[in-house]
C-alpha cells in the first residue's frame, strides 16, 4: 500500500484525478484475543471485534466506493497472482463448562468440567464425516482453560473455536452440531455448559468487473500462465464484510515461503512482493480514476445490481 501511494503521488496522477484516493491501514484483522476484545466491547471502547467491521461501524467506509487490497499467498515462492478467490464465512464460539471442583484424590466428590470439554471435541470429530466436501466446513477448537491446579478436579473449563464454511446454510448446520456436541459432553458428566456465539466474517464477494481491471494491468508484469483463478483461500477475511457493501477485491500474490501465521513464513522475492505488487495496485487505481473516474463509476453502478445481503 505504501509503495502504491508513492507511485500514485510521485507520478502526478493526483493532479488529473477528480476523486479521492484513500490509503487505509486497518489493524486487528485477525479475529483473535477474544477475551481481551470482549472486554473492550463490554467497556464500550469498541463495538465489533475486528478491524474492518469496527471501521464500517464508525463510518470510515461511508465515503469509499471501491476497495482493493493484496494478501500474501503462503507456500508460493515464485511470482504468481491469484484472482477471484473465495473465502469462508465463520462464527466464533466460546463454550464454558461448569462442573464442581474437588480434590484430585477424591474425584467422586466433583464434576470434571475438563472431561466435558474433551468429550465435546470427540463429539465434534464424530460429526466431521457428515460435512460435505463442497461446503468446506472447518472446525478447530482449543481448550483455553482446562483447570488451575493438577491436584484439583477442574470445576470449570473453557473452549474457544471457530466454525467455518463456504456458505451460510452449511455454517448453520455445522454450528448446530457443535452446540449439540457441547451439550452432550456436559450432560455425560453432569456438568452445565454455556455457549456464547460471536459473529465472524461474511464470505468474500470478489467483484468481477473490478477483477477484470486489476488483471488487465497485471498482464503488463506477469504472463497469463502465472495468474490463477477462483482458487479457494480456505480461510476467512474481514474484507468479506467490506465486499458485501461496496465493490471490493482481495487478490493474493506469491513470493513467500512457509505457512501463514508460522515462524517459517518469509519473503522469497522482494522485487515482486514490494515493487511489482505496488505497481499492480497503482496501475489499477489509475484506470479507475482516469477520464473523470468513468470506469470506477460504472463498476459502482453494476455492483448495485448484483450485490446482496449476508
mmCIF file of C-alpha atoms in Angstrom:
data_model
loop_
_atom_site.group_PDB
_atom_site.id
_atom_site.type_symbol
_atom_site.label_atom_id
_atom_site.label_comp_id
_atom_site.label_asym_id
_atom_site.label_seq_id
_atom_site.Cartn_x
_atom_site.Cartn_y
_atom_site.Cartn_z
ATOM 1 C CA UNK A 1 0.000 0.000 0.000
ATOM 2 C CA UNK A 2 2.814 2.421 0.826
ATOM 3 C CA UNK A 3 4.557 1.579 -2.449
ATOM 4 C CA UNK A 4 1.356 2.212 -4.404
ATOM 5 C CA UNK A 5 0.898 5.517 -2.600
ATOM 6 C CA UNK A 6 4.415 6.642 -3.569
ATOM 7 C CA UNK A 7 3.782 5.715 -7.181
ATOM 8 C CA UNK A 8 0.442 7.500 -7.358
ATOM 9 C CA UNK A 9 1.696 10.677 -5.689
ATOM 10 C CA UNK A 10 5.113 10.900 -7.373
ATOM 11 C CA UNK A 11 3.695 10.216 -10.837
ATOM 12 C CA UNK A 12 1.400 13.228 -10.667
ATOM 13 C CA UNK A 13 -1.706 11.074 -11.041
ATOM 14 C CA UNK A 14 -3.489 13.070 -8.363
ATOM 15 C CA UNK A 15 -3.263 16.231 -10.471
ATOM 16 C CA UNK A 16 -5.538 14.666 -13.070
ATOM 17 C CA UNK A 17 -7.775 12.889 -10.581
ATOM 18 C CA UNK A 18 -11.308 14.074 -9.920
ATOM 19 C CA UNK A 19 -11.962 11.753 -6.984
ATOM 20 C CA UNK A 20 -10.438 10.871 -3.644
ATOM 21 C CA UNK A 21 -7.911 8.056 -3.228
ATOM 22 C CA UNK A 22 -7.718 6.741 0.332
ATOM 23 C CA UNK A 23 -4.810 4.696 1.670
ATOM 24 C CA UNK A 24 -6.297 2.958 4.677
ATOM 25 C CA UNK A 25 -4.239 0.791 7.025
ATOM 26 C CA UNK A 26 -6.582 -1.349 9.098
ATOM 27 C CA UNK A 27 -5.431 -3.013 12.340
ATOM 28 C CA UNK A 28 -6.821 -6.086 14.045
ATOM 29 C CA UNK A 29 -7.899 -8.161 11.039
ATOM 30 C CA UNK A 30 -7.125 -11.390 12.855
ATOM 31 C CA UNK A 31 -10.124 -12.495 14.937
ATOM 32 C CA UNK A 32 -8.061 -13.463 17.994
ATOM 33 C CA UNK A 33 -7.588 -12.489 21.661
ATOM 34 C CA UNK A 34 -11.327 -12.883 22.109
ATOM 35 C CA UNK A 35 -11.374 -12.314 25.882
ATOM 36 C CA UNK A 36 -9.430 -9.075 25.530
ATOM 37 C CA UNK A 37 -11.600 -7.803 22.695
ATOM 38 C CA UNK A 38 -14.752 -8.859 24.502
ATOM 39 C CA UNK A 39 -13.569 -6.720 27.417
ATOM 40 C CA UNK A 40 -13.160 -3.766 25.041
ATOM 41 C CA UNK A 41 -16.695 -4.322 23.746
ATOM 42 C CA UNK A 42 -18.128 -4.584 27.257
ATOM 43 C CA UNK A 43 -16.246 -1.421 28.231
ATOM 44 C CA UNK A 44 -17.672 0.492 25.288
ATOM 45 C CA UNK A 45 -14.253 1.055 23.695
ATOM 46 C CA UNK A 46 -15.230 -0.820 20.514
ATOM 47 C CA UNK A 47 -18.459 -2.250 19.140
ATOM 48 C CA UNK A 48 -17.135 -5.010 16.871
ATOM 49 C CA UNK A 49 -14.196 -7.339 17.431
ATOM 50 C CA UNK A 50 -12.422 -6.909 14.096
ATOM 51 C CA UNK A 51 -10.707 -4.005 12.352
ATOM 52 C CA UNK A 52 -12.763 -3.543 9.193
ATOM 53 C CA UNK A 53 -16.016 -4.364 10.993
ATOM 54 C CA UNK A 54 -15.303 -1.624 13.518
ATOM 55 C CA UNK A 55 -14.322 0.878 10.820
ATOM 56 C CA UNK A 56 -17.523 0.095 8.913
ATOM 57 C CA UNK A 57 -19.456 0.779 12.117
ATOM 58 C CA UNK A 58 -17.574 4.058 12.625
ATOM 59 C CA UNK A 59 -18.492 5.212 9.118
ATOM 60 C CA UNK A 60 -14.941 5.153 7.733
ATOM 61 C CA UNK A 61 -16.136 3.340 4.600
ATOM 62 C CA UNK A 62 -19.149 5.611 4.048
ATOM 63 C CA UNK A 63 -17.199 7.817 1.641
ATOM 64 C CA UNK A 64 -15.361 4.944 -0.061
ATOM 65 C CA UNK A 65 -16.947 3.496 -3.208
ATOM 66 C CA UNK A 66 -14.387 0.837 -4.180
ATOM 67 C CA UNK A 67 -11.814 -1.068 -2.109
ATOM 68 C CA UNK A 68 -8.755 -3.114 -3.115
ATOM 69 C CA UNK A 69 -6.045 -4.877 -1.182
ATOM 70 C CA UNK A 70 -3.429 -7.591 -1.703
ATOM 71 C CA UNK A 71 -2.708 -10.529 0.585
ATOM 72 C CA UNK A 72 0.171 -12.988 0.743
ATOM 73 C CA UNK A 73 -0.297 -16.468 -0.745
ATOM 74 C CA UNK A 74 1.566 -18.874 1.506
ATOM 75 C CA UNK A 75 3.993 -21.518 0.278
ATOM 76 C CA UNK A 76 4.232 -19.920 -3.165
ATOM 77 C CA UNK A 77 7.859 -18.762 -3.553
ATOM 78 C CA UNK A 78 7.560 -17.810 -7.220
ATOM 79 C CA UNK A 79 5.825 -14.679 -8.580
ATOM 80 C CA UNK A 80 2.154 -15.583 -9.056
ATOM 81 C CA UNK A 81 -1.163 -13.802 -8.858
ATOM 82 C CA UNK A 82 -4.351 -15.430 -7.595
ATOM 83 C CA UNK A 83 -7.565 -13.744 -8.722
ATOM 84 C CA UNK A 84 -11.260 -14.086 -7.855
ATOM 85 C CA UNK A 85 -10.703 -16.496 -4.966
ATOM 86 C CA UNK A 86 -13.320 -17.327 -2.366
ATOM 87 C CA UNK A 87 -13.198 -17.236 1.437
ATOM 88 C CA UNK A 88 -15.123 -18.838 4.274
ATOM 89 C CA UNK A 89 -17.860 -17.362 6.434
ATOM 90 C CA UNK A 90 -17.391 -18.136 10.115
ATOM 91 C CA UNK A 91 -18.791 -17.861 13.609
ATOM 92 C CA UNK A 92 -16.697 -17.873 16.786
ATOM 93 C CA UNK A 93 -17.872 -19.732 19.860
ATOM 94 C CA UNK A 94 -16.835 -19.558 23.481
ATOM 95 C CA UNK A 95 -18.124 -22.584 25.394
ATOM 96 C CA UNK A 96 -17.888 -22.597 29.171
ATOM 97 C CA UNK A 97 -18.370 -25.891 31.020
ATOM 98 C CA UNK A 98 -19.344 -25.626 34.698
ATOM 99 C CA UNK A 99 -18.814 -28.603 36.958
ATOM 100 C CA UNK A 100 -17.726 -28.931 40.590
ATOM 101 C CA UNK A 101 -14.212 -28.724 41.975
ATOM 102 C CA UNK A 102 -12.910 -31.450 44.265
ATOM 103 C CA UNK A 103 -9.591 -32.798 45.470
ATOM 104 C CA UNK A 104 -7.842 -34.798 42.785
ATOM 105 C CA UNK A 105 -7.704 -37.881 45.009
ATOM 106 C CA UNK A 106 -11.493 -37.716 45.609
ATOM 107 C CA UNK A 107 -12.917 -37.250 42.100
ATOM 108 C CA UNK A 108 -16.291 -38.727 43.129
ATOM 109 C CA UNK A 109 -16.929 -35.501 45.046
ATOM 110 C CA UNK A 110 -16.572 -33.361 41.937
ATOM 111 C CA UNK A 111 -17.845 -32.934 38.389
ATOM 112 C CA UNK A 112 -14.989 -32.755 35.918
ATOM 113 C CA UNK A 113 -15.626 -29.875 33.521
ATOM 114 C CA UNK A 114 -12.486 -30.728 31.541
ATOM 115 C CA UNK A 115 -13.896 -34.175 30.794
ATOM 116 C CA UNK A 116 -16.985 -32.463 29.372
ATOM 117 C CA UNK A 117 -14.775 -30.377 27.076
ATOM 118 C CA UNK A 118 -12.771 -33.401 25.952
ATOM 119 C CA UNK A 119 -15.958 -35.308 25.107
ATOM 120 C CA UNK A 120 -17.188 -32.270 23.198
ATOM 121 C CA UNK A 121 -14.112 -32.451 20.972
ATOM 122 C CA UNK A 122 -14.812 -36.148 20.415
ATOM 123 C CA UNK A 123 -18.403 -35.291 19.505
ATOM 124 C CA UNK A 124 -17.252 -32.653 17.031
ATOM 125 C CA UNK A 125 -14.828 -35.114 15.457
ATOM 126 C CA UNK A 126 -17.587 -37.707 15.132
ATOM 127 C CA UNK A 127 -19.565 -35.211 13.057
ATOM 128 C CA UNK A 128 -16.788 -34.423 10.587
ATOM 129 C CA UNK A 129 -17.859 -37.265 8.292
ATOM 130 C CA UNK A 130 -21.272 -35.600 7.919
ATOM 131 C CA UNK A 131 -19.878 -32.448 6.315
ATOM 132 C CA UNK A 132 -19.889 -32.324 2.520
ATOM 133 C CA UNK A 133 -16.535 -31.557 0.914
ATOM 134 C CA UNK A 134 -18.076 -28.814 -1.237
ATOM 135 C CA UNK A 135 -19.130 -26.879 1.902
ATOM 136 C CA UNK A 136 -15.516 -26.727 3.160
ATOM 137 C CA UNK A 137 -16.511 -26.871 6.816
ATOM 138 C CA UNK A 138 -13.612 -26.207 9.185
ATOM 139 C CA UNK A 139 -13.824 -26.512 12.993
ATOM 140 C CA UNK A 140 -10.682 -26.041 15.096
ATOM 141 C CA UNK A 141 -11.317 -25.797 18.852
ATOM 142 C CA UNK A 142 -8.811 -25.130 21.597
ATOM 143 C CA UNK A 143 -9.231 -25.579 25.335
ATOM 144 C CA UNK A 144 -8.264 -22.141 26.621
ATOM 145 C CA UNK A 145 -8.816 -23.059 30.281
ATOM 146 C CA UNK A 146 -8.645 -26.647 31.436
ATOM 147 C CA UNK A 147 -8.141 -26.165 35.155
ATOM 148 C CA UNK A 148 -5.817 -24.352 37.539
ATOM 149 C CA UNK A 149 -4.038 -26.984 39.629
ATOM 150 C CA UNK A 150 -3.135 -30.553 38.805
ATOM 151 C CA UNK A 151 -4.477 -31.871 42.129
ATOM 152 C CA UNK A 152 -7.897 -30.243 41.744
ATOM 153 C CA UNK A 153 -10.733 -31.656 39.649
ATOM 154 C CA UNK A 154 -11.486 -28.805 37.205
ATOM 155 C CA UNK A 155 -14.750 -27.144 38.144
ATOM 156 C CA UNK A 156 -14.630 -25.013 35.005
ATOM 157 C CA UNK A 157 -13.269 -25.491 31.516
ATOM 158 C CA UNK A 158 -13.422 -23.096 28.587
ATOM 159 C CA UNK A 159 -13.259 -23.944 24.906
ATOM 160 C CA UNK A 160 -12.818 -21.446 22.055
ATOM 161 C CA UNK A 161 -13.486 -22.432 18.477
ATOM 162 C CA UNK A 162 -14.271 -21.158 15.013
ATOM 163 C CA UNK A 163 -16.844 -22.805 12.819
ATOM 164 C CA UNK A 164 -16.206 -22.010 9.144
ATOM 165 C CA UNK A 165 -17.970 -22.909 5.900
ATOM 166 C CA UNK A 166 -18.252 -21.739 2.308
ATOM 167 C CA UNK A 167 -21.906 -20.752 2.694
ATOM 168 C CA UNK A 168 -24.370 -19.727 5.384
ATOM 169 C CA UNK A 169 -26.616 -22.870 5.346
ATOM 170 C CA UNK A 170 -23.579 -25.122 5.834
ATOM 171 C CA UNK A 171 -22.342 -22.845 8.628
ATOM 172 C CA UNK A 172 -25.725 -23.006 10.349
ATOM 173 C CA UNK A 173 -25.720 -26.808 10.174
ATOM 174 C CA UNK A 174 -22.162 -27.114 11.491
ATOM 175 C CA UNK A 175 -22.856 -24.685 14.355
ATOM 176 C CA UNK A 176 -25.879 -26.731 15.400
ATOM 177 C CA UNK A 177 -23.759 -29.891 15.510
ATOM 178 C CA UNK A 178 -21.042 -28.194 17.571
ATOM 179 C CA UNK A 179 -23.677 -26.945 20.033
ATOM 180 C CA UNK A 180 -25.177 -30.436 20.289
ATOM 181 C CA UNK A 181 -21.740 -31.932 20.934
ATOM 182 C CA UNK A 182 -21.120 -29.400 23.746
ATOM 183 C CA UNK A 183 -24.484 -30.095 25.370
ATOM 184 C CA UNK A 184 -23.931 -33.849 25.104
ATOM 185 C CA UNK A 185 -20.416 -33.618 26.551
ATOM 186 C CA UNK A 186 -21.706 -31.627 29.503
ATOM 187 C CA UNK A 187 -24.677 -33.913 30.064
ATOM 188 C CA UNK A 188 -22.472 -37.011 30.016
ATOM 189 C CA UNK A 189 -20.677 -35.967 33.216
ATOM 190 C CA UNK A 190 -23.462 -33.944 34.823
ATOM 191 C CA UNK A 191 -21.947 -30.563 34.058
ATOM 192 C CA UNK A 192 -23.584 -27.484 32.567
ATOM 193 C CA UNK A 193 -22.441 -25.566 29.525
ATOM 194 C CA UNK A 194 -22.938 -22.023 28.313
ATOM 195 C CA UNK A 195 -22.399 -21.246 24.623
ATOM 196 C CA UNK A 196 -21.589 -17.709 23.523
ATOM 197 C CA UNK A 197 -21.794 -17.082 19.781
ATOM 198 C CA UNK A 198 -19.752 -14.258 18.255
ATOM 199 C CA UNK A 199 -20.373 -13.058 14.706
ATOM 200 C CA UNK A 200 -17.367 -13.621 12.485
ATOM 201 C CA UNK A 201 -16.770 -12.565 8.875
ATOM 202 C CA UNK A 202 -19.008 -12.622 5.825
ATOM 203 C CA UNK A 203 -17.824 -14.528 2.739
ATOM 204 C CA UNK A 204 -15.672 -12.594 0.285
ATOM 205 C CA UNK A 205 -17.501 -11.403 -2.838
ATOM 206 C CA UNK A 206 -14.808 -10.510 -5.353
ATOM 207 C CA UNK A 207 -16.260 -8.012 -7.804
ATOM 208 C CA UNK A 208 -15.838 -9.450 -11.307
ATOM 209 C CA UNK A 209 -15.606 -6.094 -13.092
ATOM 210 C CA UNK A 210 -13.020 -4.764 -10.658
ATOM 211 C CA UNK A 211 -11.121 -8.038 -11.007
ATOM 212 C CA UNK A 212 -11.063 -7.530 -14.784
ATOM 213 C CA UNK A 213 -9.412 -4.124 -14.353
ATOM 214 C CA UNK A 214 -6.813 -5.480 -11.956
ATOM 215 C CA UNK A 215 -5.977 -8.497 -14.110
ATOM 216 C CA UNK A 216 -5.633 -6.478 -17.321
ATOM 217 C CA UNK A 217 -2.971 -4.369 -15.614
ATOM 218 C CA UNK A 218 -1.319 -7.432 -14.109
ATOM 219 C CA UNK A 219 -0.679 -8.803 -17.604
ATOM 220 C CA UNK A 220 1.854 -5.992 -18.093
ATOM 221 C CA UNK A 221 4.025 -7.635 -15.421
ATOM 222 C CA UNK A 222 3.015 -11.315 -15.439
ATOM 223 C CA UNK A 223 2.373 -13.958 -18.052
ATOM 224 C CA UNK A 224 -1.133 -15.423 -18.343
ATOM 225 C CA UNK A 225 0.258 -18.749 -17.108
ATOM 226 C CA UNK A 226 1.286 -17.171 -13.797
ATOM 227 C CA UNK A 227 -2.240 -15.945 -12.998
ATOM 228 C CA UNK A 228 -4.619 -18.377 -11.282
ATOM 229 C CA UNK A 229 -8.381 -18.003 -10.960
ATOM 230 C CA UNK A 230 -11.123 -18.928 -8.482
ATOM 231 C CA UNK A 231 -8.846 -20.686 -6.020
ATOM 232 C CA UNK A 232 -10.434 -21.310 -2.642
ATOM 233 C CA UNK A 233 -8.483 -19.476 0.062
ATOM 234 C CA UNK A 234 -9.940 -21.809 2.764
ATOM 235 C CA UNK A 235 -9.659 -19.013 5.276
ATOM 236 C CA UNK A 236 -11.682 -16.014 6.363
ATOM 237 C CA UNK A 237 -11.149 -12.274 5.971
ATOM 238 C CA UNK A 238 -12.914 -9.149 7.185
ATOM 239 C CA UNK A 239 -12.567 -7.893 3.607
ATOM 240 C CA UNK A 240 -15.608 -10.129 3.177
ATOM 241 C CA UNK A 241 -17.676 -7.683 5.207
ATOM 242 C CA UNK A 242 -16.479 -4.781 3.057
ATOM 243 C CA UNK A 243 -17.177 -6.692 -0.166
ATOM 244 C CA UNK A 244 -20.808 -7.150 0.826
ATOM 245 C CA UNK A 245 -21.206 -3.368 0.981
ATOM 246 C CA UNK A 246 -19.138 -2.000 -1.916
ATOM 247 C CA UNK A 247 -17.206 -3.384 -4.911
ATOM 248 C CA UNK A 248 -14.041 -4.937 -3.500
ATOM 249 C CA UNK A 249 -11.296 -7.403 -4.350
ATOM 250 C CA UNK A 250 -8.552 -9.146 -2.412
ATOM 251 C CA UNK A 251 -6.169 -10.865 -4.834
ATOM 252 C CA UNK A 252 -3.292 -12.801 -3.325
ATOM 253 C CA UNK A 253 0.297 -12.914 -4.545
ATOM 254 C CA UNK A 254 3.195 -15.334 -4.370
ATOM 255 C CA UNK A 255 6.733 -14.518 -3.397
ATOM 256 C CA UNK A 256 6.517 -16.147 0.037
ATOM 257 C CA UNK A 257 7.510 -19.438 1.588
ATOM 258 C CA UNK A 258 6.303 -21.115 4.759
ATOM 259 C CA UNK A 259 2.798 -21.340 6.162
ATOM 260 C CA UNK A 260 0.799 -18.278 7.128
ATOM 261 C CA UNK A 261 0.932 -17.439 10.838
ATOM 262 C CA UNK A 262 4.050 -19.563 11.319
ATOM 263 C CA UNK A 263 7.618 -18.723 12.308
ATOM 264 C CA UNK A 264 8.780 -20.137 8.963
ATOM 265 C CA UNK A 265 6.882 -17.540 6.891
ATOM 266 C CA UNK A 266 9.236 -15.297 4.888
ATOM 267 C CA UNK A 267 9.598 -13.298 1.665
ATOM 268 C CA UNK A 268 11.371 -15.095 -1.193
ATOM 269 C CA UNK A 269 11.015 -12.495 -3.969
ATOM 270 C CA UNK A 270 11.391 -8.952 -2.630
ATOM 271 C CA UNK A 271 11.238 -7.331 -6.064
ATOM 272 C CA UNK A 272 7.859 -8.885 -6.811
ATOM 273 C CA UNK A 273 6.393 -8.519 -3.313
ATOM 274 C CA UNK A 274 7.440 -4.905 -2.694
ATOM 275 C CA UNK A 275 7.799 -3.315 -6.135
ATOM 276 C CA UNK A 276 5.664 -5.211 -8.633
ATOM 277 C CA UNK A 277 2.784 -5.588 -6.189
ATOM 278 C CA UNK A 278 2.813 -1.826 -5.626
ATOM 279 C CA UNK A 279 2.664 -1.283 -9.390
ATOM 280 C CA UNK A 280 -0.288 -3.680 -9.675
ATOM 281 C CA UNK A 281 -2.289 -1.600 -7.230
ATOM 282 C CA UNK A 282 -1.226 1.781 -8.599
ATOM 283 C CA UNK A 283 -1.953 0.884 -12.221
ATOM 284 C CA UNK A 284 -5.395 -0.434 -11.360
ATOM 285 C CA UNK A 285 -6.151 2.770 -9.464
ATOM 286 C CA UNK A 286 -5.087 4.830 -12.489
ATOM 287 C CA UNK A 287 -7.514 3.017 -14.770
ATOM 288 C CA UNK A 288 -10.308 3.529 -12.259
ATOM 289 C CA UNK A 289 -9.814 7.283 -11.746
ATOM 290 C CA UNK A 290 -8.846 8.491 -15.233
ATOM 291 C CA UNK A 291 -11.418 10.126 -17.529
ATOM 292 C CA UNK A 292 -13.344 11.604 -14.620
ATOM 293 C CA UNK A 293 -13.427 8.209 -12.887
ATOM 294 C CA UNK A 294 -15.684 6.804 -15.605
ATOM 295 C CA UNK A 295 -14.655 3.194 -15.020
ATOM 296 C CA UNK A 296 -14.982 3.447 -11.241
ATOM 297 C CA UNK A 297 -18.468 4.915 -11.596
ATOM 298 C CA UNK A 298 -19.507 2.119 -13.970
ATOM 299 C CA UNK A 299 -18.227 -0.580 -11.601
ATOM 300 C CA UNK A 300 -20.048 1.019 -8.695
ATOM 301 C CA UNK A 301 -23.299 1.094 -10.655
ATOM 302 C CA UNK A 302 -23.009 -2.512 -11.862
ATOM 303 C CA UNK A 303 -22.248 -3.677 -8.349
ATOM 304 C CA UNK A 304 -25.504 -2.196 -7.071
ATOM 305 C CA UNK A 305 -27.391 -4.566 -9.346
ATOM 306 C CA UNK A 306 -25.658 -7.730 -8.176
ATOM 307 C CA UNK A 307 -24.745 -7.381 -4.506
ATOM 308 C CA UNK A 308 -26.961 -8.935 -1.849
ATOM 309 C CA UNK A 309 -27.298 -9.197 1.896
ATOM 310 C CA UNK A 310 -25.459 -11.683 4.115
#
